[in-house]
Amino acid sequence: MPRALITGITGQDGLYLGELLTAKGYEVFGLVRGQSNPKVATVERIIPGVELLEGDLTDLSSLISAVEISQPDEVYNLGAISFVGLSWKQAELTGETTGMGVLRILEAMRITAGSDVSRMRFYQASSSEMFGKVRETPQRETTPFHPRSPYGVAKCFGHYLTVNYRESYGMFACSGMLFNHESPRRGIEFVTRKVTKGVARIALGLQDSITLGNLESRRDWGFAGDYVEAMWRMLQQGSPDDYVVATGETHSIRELLDASFARVGIDDWTPYVKQDPRFFRPAEVDLLVGDPSKAMDQLGWKPTVTFTDLVDMMVDADLAVERETAGQALTVR
């Protein structure tokens, strides 16, 4: 039975990946930060049989302990301070967790593996935010990085460190440059859930409007459940490499609003949406769209959920939650 250790298992990607690996017959270990973590119950409900280990990406000794206990064949580093907006307010913490955390987990693996560093395979969750002020469109594996946030900078550090450990120590270490991937499990601080949850509440009469920042930003949005499949496929290859994982399509925040409000039968959303300068980034990333050709060709991977289907899935899930909470009913047209 293969064994996998997942950092960030309480997050959106960690939950989907844990489900996927469990279905494939893996023994799954998850790193959980802090005592009495409120997300533990959710992890145990979604991934029965998971073994949770206490640890923190800012503490090397705890990572060494987690690797020694789990003895993983594969390590997936999904843990990070992942909300881009927060990275300006907590830049040092973002650097310590999202950047230096990669160094610590790689060191924990190297120290634990001893002379046989190739026996454990490593996946690093890189990000499209590394491209930032893009040099070419679409973005591919060879596109230069120009990060526009402390989060993007930290992800660049982790990405290059993964390459360095692969080249310096012969580690089987891969990075997935994942473009935006969403789901009903996405945190409500992210713009996609902020919109779909807000639309659900507006449709149920529970709130009057949604306040957003830049409506012209364009992103390449896919389904998180598809993207964790790409992570797993990277670690099944004969040699390690880095891959862009994306849909190859780009959509604006306005299109996200169009699709979300259409799901509840509202054609004109302008009375329900406000803009506030507080929600604009200090340095904006205007356009991200990835070229997934390499992942498709070498991994045999492709996205299965369209943008519209993704938005419908998220709005429906938020409607169900808000309806249950409010005790109201709504017929979706």
CSV table of C-alpha atoms in Angstrom, one decimal:
chain,number,residue,atom,x,y,z
A,1,MET,CA,0.0,0.0,0.0
A,2,PRO,CA,1.6,3.3,-1.0
A,3,ARG,CA,1.8,6.0,1.6
A,4,ALA,CA,1.4,9.8,1.1
A,5,LEU,CA,1.9,12.8,3.4
A,6,ILE,CA,-0.1,15.9,2.5
A,7,THR,CA,0.6,19.3,4.1
A,8,GLY,CA,-2.3,21.7,3.9
A,9,ILE,CA,-4.8,18.8,4.0
A,10,THR,CA,-7.4,21.0,5.6
A,11,GLY,CA,-7.6,23.2,2.5
A,12,GLN,CA,-9.6,22.8,-0.7
A,13,ASP,CA,-6.8,21.0,-2.6
A,14,GLY,CA,-5.8,18.8,0.4
A,15,LEU,CA,-9.3,17.5,0.8
A,16,TYR,CA,-9.7,16.6,-2.9
A,17,LEU,CA,-6.2,15.1,-3.1
A,18,GLY,CA,-6.8,13.0,0.1
A,19,GLU,CA,-10.1,11.7,-1.4
A,20,LEU,CA,-8.3,10.8,-4.7
A,21,LEU,CA,-5.4,9.0,-3.0
A,22,THR,CA,-7.6,7.1,-0.7
A,23,ALA,CA,-9.7,5.9,-3.6
A,24,LYS,CA,-6.5,4.8,-5.3
A,25,GLY,CA,-5.6,2.7,-2.2
A,26,TYR,CA,-3.1,5.0,-0.5
A,27,GLU,CA,-2.5,5.2,3.2
A,28,VAL,CA,-2.9,9.0,3.7
A,29,PHE,CA,-1.3,11.1,6.4
A,30,GLY,CA,-2.2,14.8,6.8
A,31,LEU,CA,-0.3,17.5,8.5
A,32,VAL,CA,-2.5,19.6,10.8
A,33,ARG,CA,-1.3,22.8,12.5
A,34,GLY,CA,-2.2,23.6,16.1
A,35,GLN,CA,-4.3,21.9,18.7
A,36,SER,CA,-8.1,21.7,18.6
A,37,ASN,CA,-8.0,22.7,14.9
A,38,PRO,CA,-11.7,23.3,13.9
A,39,LYS,CA,-11.1,21.8,10.4
A,40,VAL,CA,-10.1,18.3,11.7
A,41,ALA,CA,-13.7,17.1,11.9
A,42,THR,CA,-14.2,18.0,8.2
A,43,VAL,CA,-11.1,16.2,7.1
A,44,GLU,CA,-12.0,13.1,9.0
A,45,ARG,CA,-15.5,13.1,7.6
A,46,ILE,CA,-14.4,13.5,4.0
A,47,ILE,CA,-11.4,11.3,4.2
A,48,PRO,CA,-12.2,8.4,6.5
A,49,GLY,CA,-9.1,6.5,7.6
A,50,VAL,CA,-6.8,9.5,7.3
A,51,GLU,CA,-4.1,9.7,10.0
A,52,LEU,CA,-3.5,13.3,11.1
A,53,LEU,CA,-0.1,14.4,12.4
A,54,GLU,CA,0.6,17.7,14.2
A,55,GLY,CA,3.2,19.9,12.5
A,56,ASP,CA,3.9,23.3,11.1
A,57,LEU,CA,5.7,24.5,8.0
A,58,THR,CA,7.5,27.1,10.2
A,59,ASP,CA,8.9,24.3,12.4
A,60,LEU,CA,11.5,22.0,10.9
A,61,SER,CA,11.6,19.5,13.9
A,62,SER,CA,7.8,18.9,13.6
A,63,LEU,CA,8.2,18.2,9.8
A,64,ILE,CA,11.1,15.8,10.4
A,65,SER,CA,8.9,14.0,12.9
A,66,ALA,CA,5.9,13.8,10.5
A,67,VAL,CA,8.1,12.4,7.7
A,68,GLU,CA,9.7,9.8,10.1
A,69,ILE,CA,6.3,8.7,11.4
A,70,SER,CA,4.5,8.6,8.0
A,71,GLN,CA,7.5,7.2,6.0
A,72,PRO,CA,5.8,8.4,2.8
A,73,ASP,CA,6.4,7.3,-0.8
A,74,GLU,CA,5.0,10.7,-1.9
A,75,VAL,CA,4.9,14.1,-0.2
A,76,TYR,CA,2.5,16.8,-1.4
A,77,ASN,CA,3.3,20.2,-0.1
A,78,LEU,CA,0.0,22.1,-0.4
A,79,GLY,CA,0.3,24.1,2.8
A,80,ALA,CA,0.7,27.9,2.5
A,81,ILE,CA,-0.7,31.3,3.4
A,82,SER,CA,-2.7,31.0,0.2
A,83,PHE,CA,-4.9,34.2,0.1
A,84,VAL,CA,-3.0,36.7,-2.1
A,85,GLY,CA,-4.7,39.7,-0.6
A,86,LEU,CA,-3.5,38.8,2.9
A,87,SER,CA,0.1,38.5,1.8
A,88,TRP,CA,0.5,42.3,1.8
A,89,LYS,CA,-0.8,42.5,5.3
A,90,GLN,CA,1.2,39.6,6.6
A,91,ALA,CA,4.2,39.5,4.3
A,92,GLU,CA,6.7,38.1,6.8
A,93,LEU,CA,4.3,35.2,7.7
A,94,THR,CA,3.7,34.5,4.1
A,95,GLY,CA,7.4,34.3,3.4
A,96,GLU,CA,8.0,32.0,6.4
A,97,THR,CA,5.2,29.7,5.5
A,98,THR,CA,4.7,29.8,1.7
A,99,GLY,CA,8.4,30.3,0.9
A,100,MET,CA,10.6,29.0,3.7
A,101,GLY,CA,8.1,26.2,4.4
A,102,VAL,CA,9.2,24.6,1.2
A,103,LEU,CA,12.8,24.6,2.3
A,104,ARG,CA,11.9,23.0,5.6
A,105,ILE,CA,9.8,20.2,4.1
A,106,LEU,CA,12.5,19.4,1.6
A,107,GLU,CA,15.1,19.4,4.3
A,108,ALA,CA,12.9,17.1,6.4
A,109,MET,CA,12.7,14.7,3.5
A,110,ARG,CA,16.4,14.9,2.8
A,111,ILE,CA,17.4,14.4,6.4
A,112,THR,CA,15.0,11.5,6.9
A,113,ALA,CA,15.9,9.8,3.6
A,114,GLY,CA,19.6,9.7,4.3
A,115,SER,CA,21.5,8.4,1.3
A,116,ASP,CA,18.4,7.3,-0.6
A,117,VAL,CA,16.8,10.6,-1.4
A,118,SER,CA,15.0,9.3,-4.4
A,119,ARG,CA,12.8,6.9,-2.4
A,120,MET,CA,10.4,9.7,-1.6
A,121,ARG,CA,8.7,11.8,-4.4
A,122,PHE,CA,7.8,15.4,-3.8
A,123,TYR,CA,5.2,17.7,-5.2
A,124,GLN,CA,5.4,21.5,-4.7
A,125,ALA,CA,2.2,23.6,-5.2
A,126,SER,CA,3.6,26.4,-7.4
A,127,SER,CA,1.2,29.1,-8.6
A,128,SER,CA,0.2,31.1,-11.7
A,129,GLU,CA,0.7,34.2,-9.4
A,130,MET,CA,4.5,33.7,-10.1
A,131,PHE,CA,3.9,35.0,-13.6
A,132,GLY,CA,2.3,38.2,-12.3
A,133,LYS,CA,3.0,41.0,-14.8
A,134,VAL,CA,3.0,38.5,-17.6
A,135,ARG,CA,5.7,38.6,-20.3
A,136,GLU,CA,3.8,36.4,-22.8
A,137,THR,CA,0.3,35.1,-23.2
A,138,PRO,CA,-0.6,32.3,-22.7
A,139,GLN,CA,1.9,31.5,-19.9
A,140,ARG,CA,3.8,28.2,-20.2
A,141,GLU,CA,6.6,26.5,-18.3
A,142,THR,CA,9.3,28.7,-19.9
A,143,THR,CA,7.6,32.0,-19.3
A,144,PRO,CA,9.7,34.3,-17.1
A,145,PHE,CA,8.3,35.1,-13.7
A,146,HIS,CA,7.4,38.6,-12.5
A,147,PRO,CA,5.4,38.2,-9.3
A,148,ARG,CA,3.3,41.1,-8.1
A,149,SER,CA,2.6,40.2,-4.5
A,150,PRO,CA,4.5,38.8,-1.5
A,151,TYR,CA,2.6,35.6,-2.1
A,152,GLY,CA,3.8,35.3,-5.7
A,153,VAL,CA,7.4,36.1,-4.6
A,154,ALA,CA,7.3,33.4,-1.9
A,155,LYS,CA,5.9,30.9,-4.4
A,156,CYS,CA,8.8,31.7,-6.8
A,157,PHE,CA,11.3,31.0,-3.9
A,158,GLY,CA,9.6,27.6,-3.3
A,159,HIS,CA,9.5,26.8,-7.0
A,160,TYR,CA,13.2,27.5,-7.6
A,161,LEU,CA,14.1,25.7,-4.4
A,162,THR,CA,12.3,22.6,-5.6
A,163,VAL,CA,14.3,22.8,-8.9
A,164,ASN,CA,17.5,23.2,-6.9
A,165,TYR,CA,16.9,20.2,-4.7
A,166,ARG,CA,16.1,18.1,-7.7
A,167,GLU,CA,19.4,19.2,-9.4
A,168,SER,CA,21.6,19.2,-6.3
A,169,TYR,CA,20.5,16.0,-4.5
A,170,GLY,CA,18.8,14.0,-7.2
A,171,MET,CA,15.4,14.3,-5.5
A,172,PHE,CA,12.3,13.3,-7.4
A,173,ALA,CA,10.8,16.8,-7.0
A,174,CYS,CA,8.1,18.3,-9.2
A,175,SER,CA,6.3,21.6,-9.3
A,176,GLY,CA,2.8,22.2,-10.6
A,177,MET,CA,2.2,25.7,-11.8
A,178,LEU,CA,-1.5,25.6,-11.1
A,179,PHE,CA,-3.7,28.4,-12.4
A,180,ASN,CA,-6.8,29.4,-10.4
A,181,HIS,CA,-8.8,26.3,-9.4
A,182,GLU,CA,-12.0,26.6,-7.5
A,183,SER,CA,-14.8,24.5,-6.0
A,184,PRO,CA,-17.6,24.6,-3.4
A,185,ARG,CA,-14.8,24.0,-0.8
A,186,ARG,CA,-13.0,27.2,-1.7
A,187,GLY,CA,-12.6,29.6,1.2
A,188,ILE,CA,-15.1,32.5,1.3
A,189,GLU,CA,-12.3,35.0,1.2
A,190,PHE,CA,-11.5,34.2,-2.4
A,191,VAL,CA,-13.4,36.2,-5.1
A,192,THR,CA,-15.1,33.1,-6.6
A,193,ARG,CA,-16.7,32.0,-3.4
A,194,LYS,CA,-17.4,35.6,-2.4
A,195,VAL,CA,-19.4,36.0,-5.6
A,196,THR,CA,-21.2,32.6,-5.5
A,197,LYS,CA,-22.1,32.8,-1.8
A,198,GLY,CA,-23.2,36.4,-2.2
A,199,VAL,CA,-25.4,35.5,-5.2
A,200,ALA,CA,-27.0,32.7,-3.2
A,201,ARG,CA,-27.7,35.0,-0.3
A,202,ILE,CA,-29.1,37.7,-2.7
A,203,ALA,CA,-31.4,35.2,-4.4
A,204,LEU,CA,-32.7,34.1,-1.0
A,205,GLY,CA,-33.2,37.7,0.2
A,206,LEU,CA,-30.5,37.4,2.9
A,207,GLN,CA,-28.3,40.3,1.6
A,208,ASP,CA,-28.6,43.2,-0.8
A,209,SER,CA,-25.3,43.4,-2.6
A,210,ILE,CA,-21.7,42.2,-3.1
A,211,THR,CA,-18.7,44.6,-2.8
A,212,LEU,CA,-15.8,43.8,-5.1
A,213,GLY,CA,-12.6,45.4,-6.4
A,214,ASN,CA,-11.4,45.2,-10.0
A,215,LEU,CA,-14.0,43.7,-12.3
A,216,GLU,CA,-11.8,43.7,-15.3
A,217,SER,CA,-9.2,41.1,-14.0
A,218,ARG,CA,-9.1,38.0,-16.0
A,219,ARG,CA,-8.2,34.5,-14.7
A,220,ASP,CA,-7.9,31.0,-16.0
A,221,TRP,CA,-10.4,29.2,-13.7
A,222,GLY,CA,-10.7,25.4,-13.4
A,223,PHE,CA,-12.1,22.8,-11.0
A,224,ALA,CA,-9.9,21.8,-8.1
A,225,GLY,CA,-11.0,18.2,-8.3
A,226,ASP,CA,-9.4,18.0,-11.8
A,227,TYR,CA,-6.2,19.7,-10.8
A,228,VAL,CA,-5.3,17.3,-8.0
A,229,GLU,CA,-5.4,14.5,-10.5
A,230,ALA,CA,-2.6,16.4,-12.4
A,231,MET,CA,-0.6,16.6,-9.1
A,232,TRP,CA,-0.8,12.8,-8.7
A,233,ARG,CA,0.1,12.1,-12.3
A,234,MET,CA,3.3,14.2,-12.0
A,235,LEU,CA,4.6,11.9,-9.3
A,236,GLN,CA,3.9,8.8,-11.4
A,237,GLN,CA,6.2,9.8,-14.2
A,238,GLY,CA,9.6,8.2,-15.0
A,239,SER,CA,11.5,11.5,-14.2
A,240,PRO,CA,10.6,14.7,-12.4
A,241,ASP,CA,9.6,17.9,-14.2
A,242,ASP,CA,7.5,21.0,-13.8
A,243,TYR,CA,4.1,21.5,-15.5
A,244,VAL,CA,1.6,24.3,-16.1
A,245,VAL,CA,-1.9,23.1,-15.1
A,246,ALA,CA,-4.7,25.2,-16.6
A,247,THR,CA,-7.8,25.2,-18.8
A,248,GLY,CA,-6.3,27.5,-21.5
A,249,GLU,CA,-9.3,29.8,-21.2
A,250,THR,CA,-9.6,33.1,-19.5
A,251,HIS,CA,-12.7,34.8,-18.0
A,252,SER,CA,-13.2,38.2,-16.3
A,253,ILE,CA,-14.8,38.9,-13.0
A,254,ARG,CA,-17.7,40.4,-15.0
A,255,GLU,CA,-18.1,37.0,-16.7
A,256,LEU,CA,-18.0,35.3,-13.3
A,257,LEU,CA,-20.8,37.6,-12.2
A,258,ASP,CA,-22.8,37.0,-15.4
A,259,ALA,CA,-22.7,33.2,-14.9
A,260,SER,CA,-23.4,33.3,-11.2
A,261,PHE,CA,-26.4,35.6,-11.4
A,262,ALA,CA,-27.7,33.8,-14.4
A,263,ARG,CA,-27.8,30.6,-12.4
A,264,VAL,CA,-30.4,32.2,-10.1
A,265,GLY,CA,-32.4,33.8,-12.9
A,266,ILE,CA,-31.0,37.4,-12.6
A,267,ASP,CA,-30.0,38.9,-16.0
A,268,ASP,CA,-28.9,42.3,-14.8
A,269,TRP,CA,-26.6,42.2,-11.8
A,270,THR,CA,-25.5,45.8,-11.8
A,271,PRO,CA,-27.9,46.8,-9.0
A,272,TYR,CA,-26.4,44.2,-6.8
A,273,VAL,CA,-22.7,44.8,-7.2
A,274,LYS,CA,-20.6,47.6,-5.7
A,275,GLN,CA,-16.9,48.4,-6.1
A,276,ASP,CA,-14.6,49.6,-3.3
A,277,PRO,CA,-11.0,50.7,-3.8
A,278,ARG,CA,-10.1,48.8,-0.6
A,279,PHE,CA,-10.4,45.6,-2.6
A,280,PHE,CA,-8.0,46.6,-5.3
A,281,ARG,CA,-4.5,45.0,-5.0
A,282,PRO,CA,-1.5,47.3,-4.5
A,283,ALA,CA,0.0,45.8,-7.6
A,284,GLU,CA,-2.6,44.2,-9.8
A,285,VAL,CA,-2.3,41.1,-12.0
A,286,ASP,CA,-4.6,41.8,-14.9
A,287,LEU,CA,-4.5,38.7,-17.1
A,288,LEU,CA,-3.6,35.1,-16.4
A,289,VAL,CA,-4.2,32.2,-18.9
A,290,GLY,CA,-2.1,29.1,-19.0
A,291,ASP,CA,-1.0,26.8,-21.8
A,292,PRO,CA,-1.5,23.2,-20.4
A,293,SER,CA,-0.1,21.5,-23.6
A,294,LYS,CA,2.8,19.9,-21.8
A,295,ALA,CA,0.6,18.4,-19.0
A,296,MET,CA,-1.9,17.2,-21.6
A,297,ASP,CA,0.8,15.6,-23.8
A,298,GLN,CA,3.1,14.1,-21.1
A,299,LEU,CA,0.7,13.4,-18.3
A,300,GLY,CA,-2.4,12.5,-20.3
A,301,TRP,CA,-4.3,15.1,-18.2
A,302,LYS,CA,-7.1,17.4,-19.3
A,303,PRO,CA,-9.8,19.4,-17.4
A,304,THR,CA,-13.2,17.9,-17.4
A,305,VAL,CA,-15.3,20.7,-15.8
A,306,THR,CA,-16.2,23.8,-17.9
A,307,PHE,CA,-16.2,27.3,-16.5
A,308,THR,CA,-20.0,27.5,-16.6
A,309,ASP,CA,-20.4,24.1,-15.0
A,310,LEU,CA,-17.9,25.1,-12.3
A,311,VAL,CA,-19.9,28.3,-11.5
A,312,ASP,CA,-23.2,26.4,-11.5
A,313,MET,CA,-21.7,23.8,-9.1
A,314,MET,CA,-20.5,26.5,-6.7
A,315,VAL,CA,-23.7,28.6,-6.8
A,316,ASP,CA,-25.8,25.4,-6.3
A,317,ALA,CA,-23.7,24.4,-3.3
A,318,ASP,CA,-23.9,27.8,-1.7
A,319,LEU,CA,-27.7,27.9,-2.3
A,320,ALA,CA,-28.1,24.6,-0.5
A,321,VAL,CA,-26.0,25.8,2.5
A,322,GLU,CA,-27.7,29.2,2.7
A,323,ARG,CA,-31.2,27.7,2.2
A,324,GLU,CA,-30.6,25.1,5.0
A,325,THR,CA,-29.3,27.8,7.2
A,326,ALA,CA,-32.1,30.3,6.5
A,327,GLY,CA,-34.8,27.7,6.2
A,328,GLN,CA,-36.0,29.1,2.9
A,329,ALA,CA,-36.5,27.6,-0.5
A,330,LEU,CA,-35.7,28.8,-4.0
A,331,THR,CA,-36.5,27.3,-7.4
A,332,VAL,CA,-33.5,27.9,-9.6
A,333,ARG,CA,-34.4,28.8,-13.1
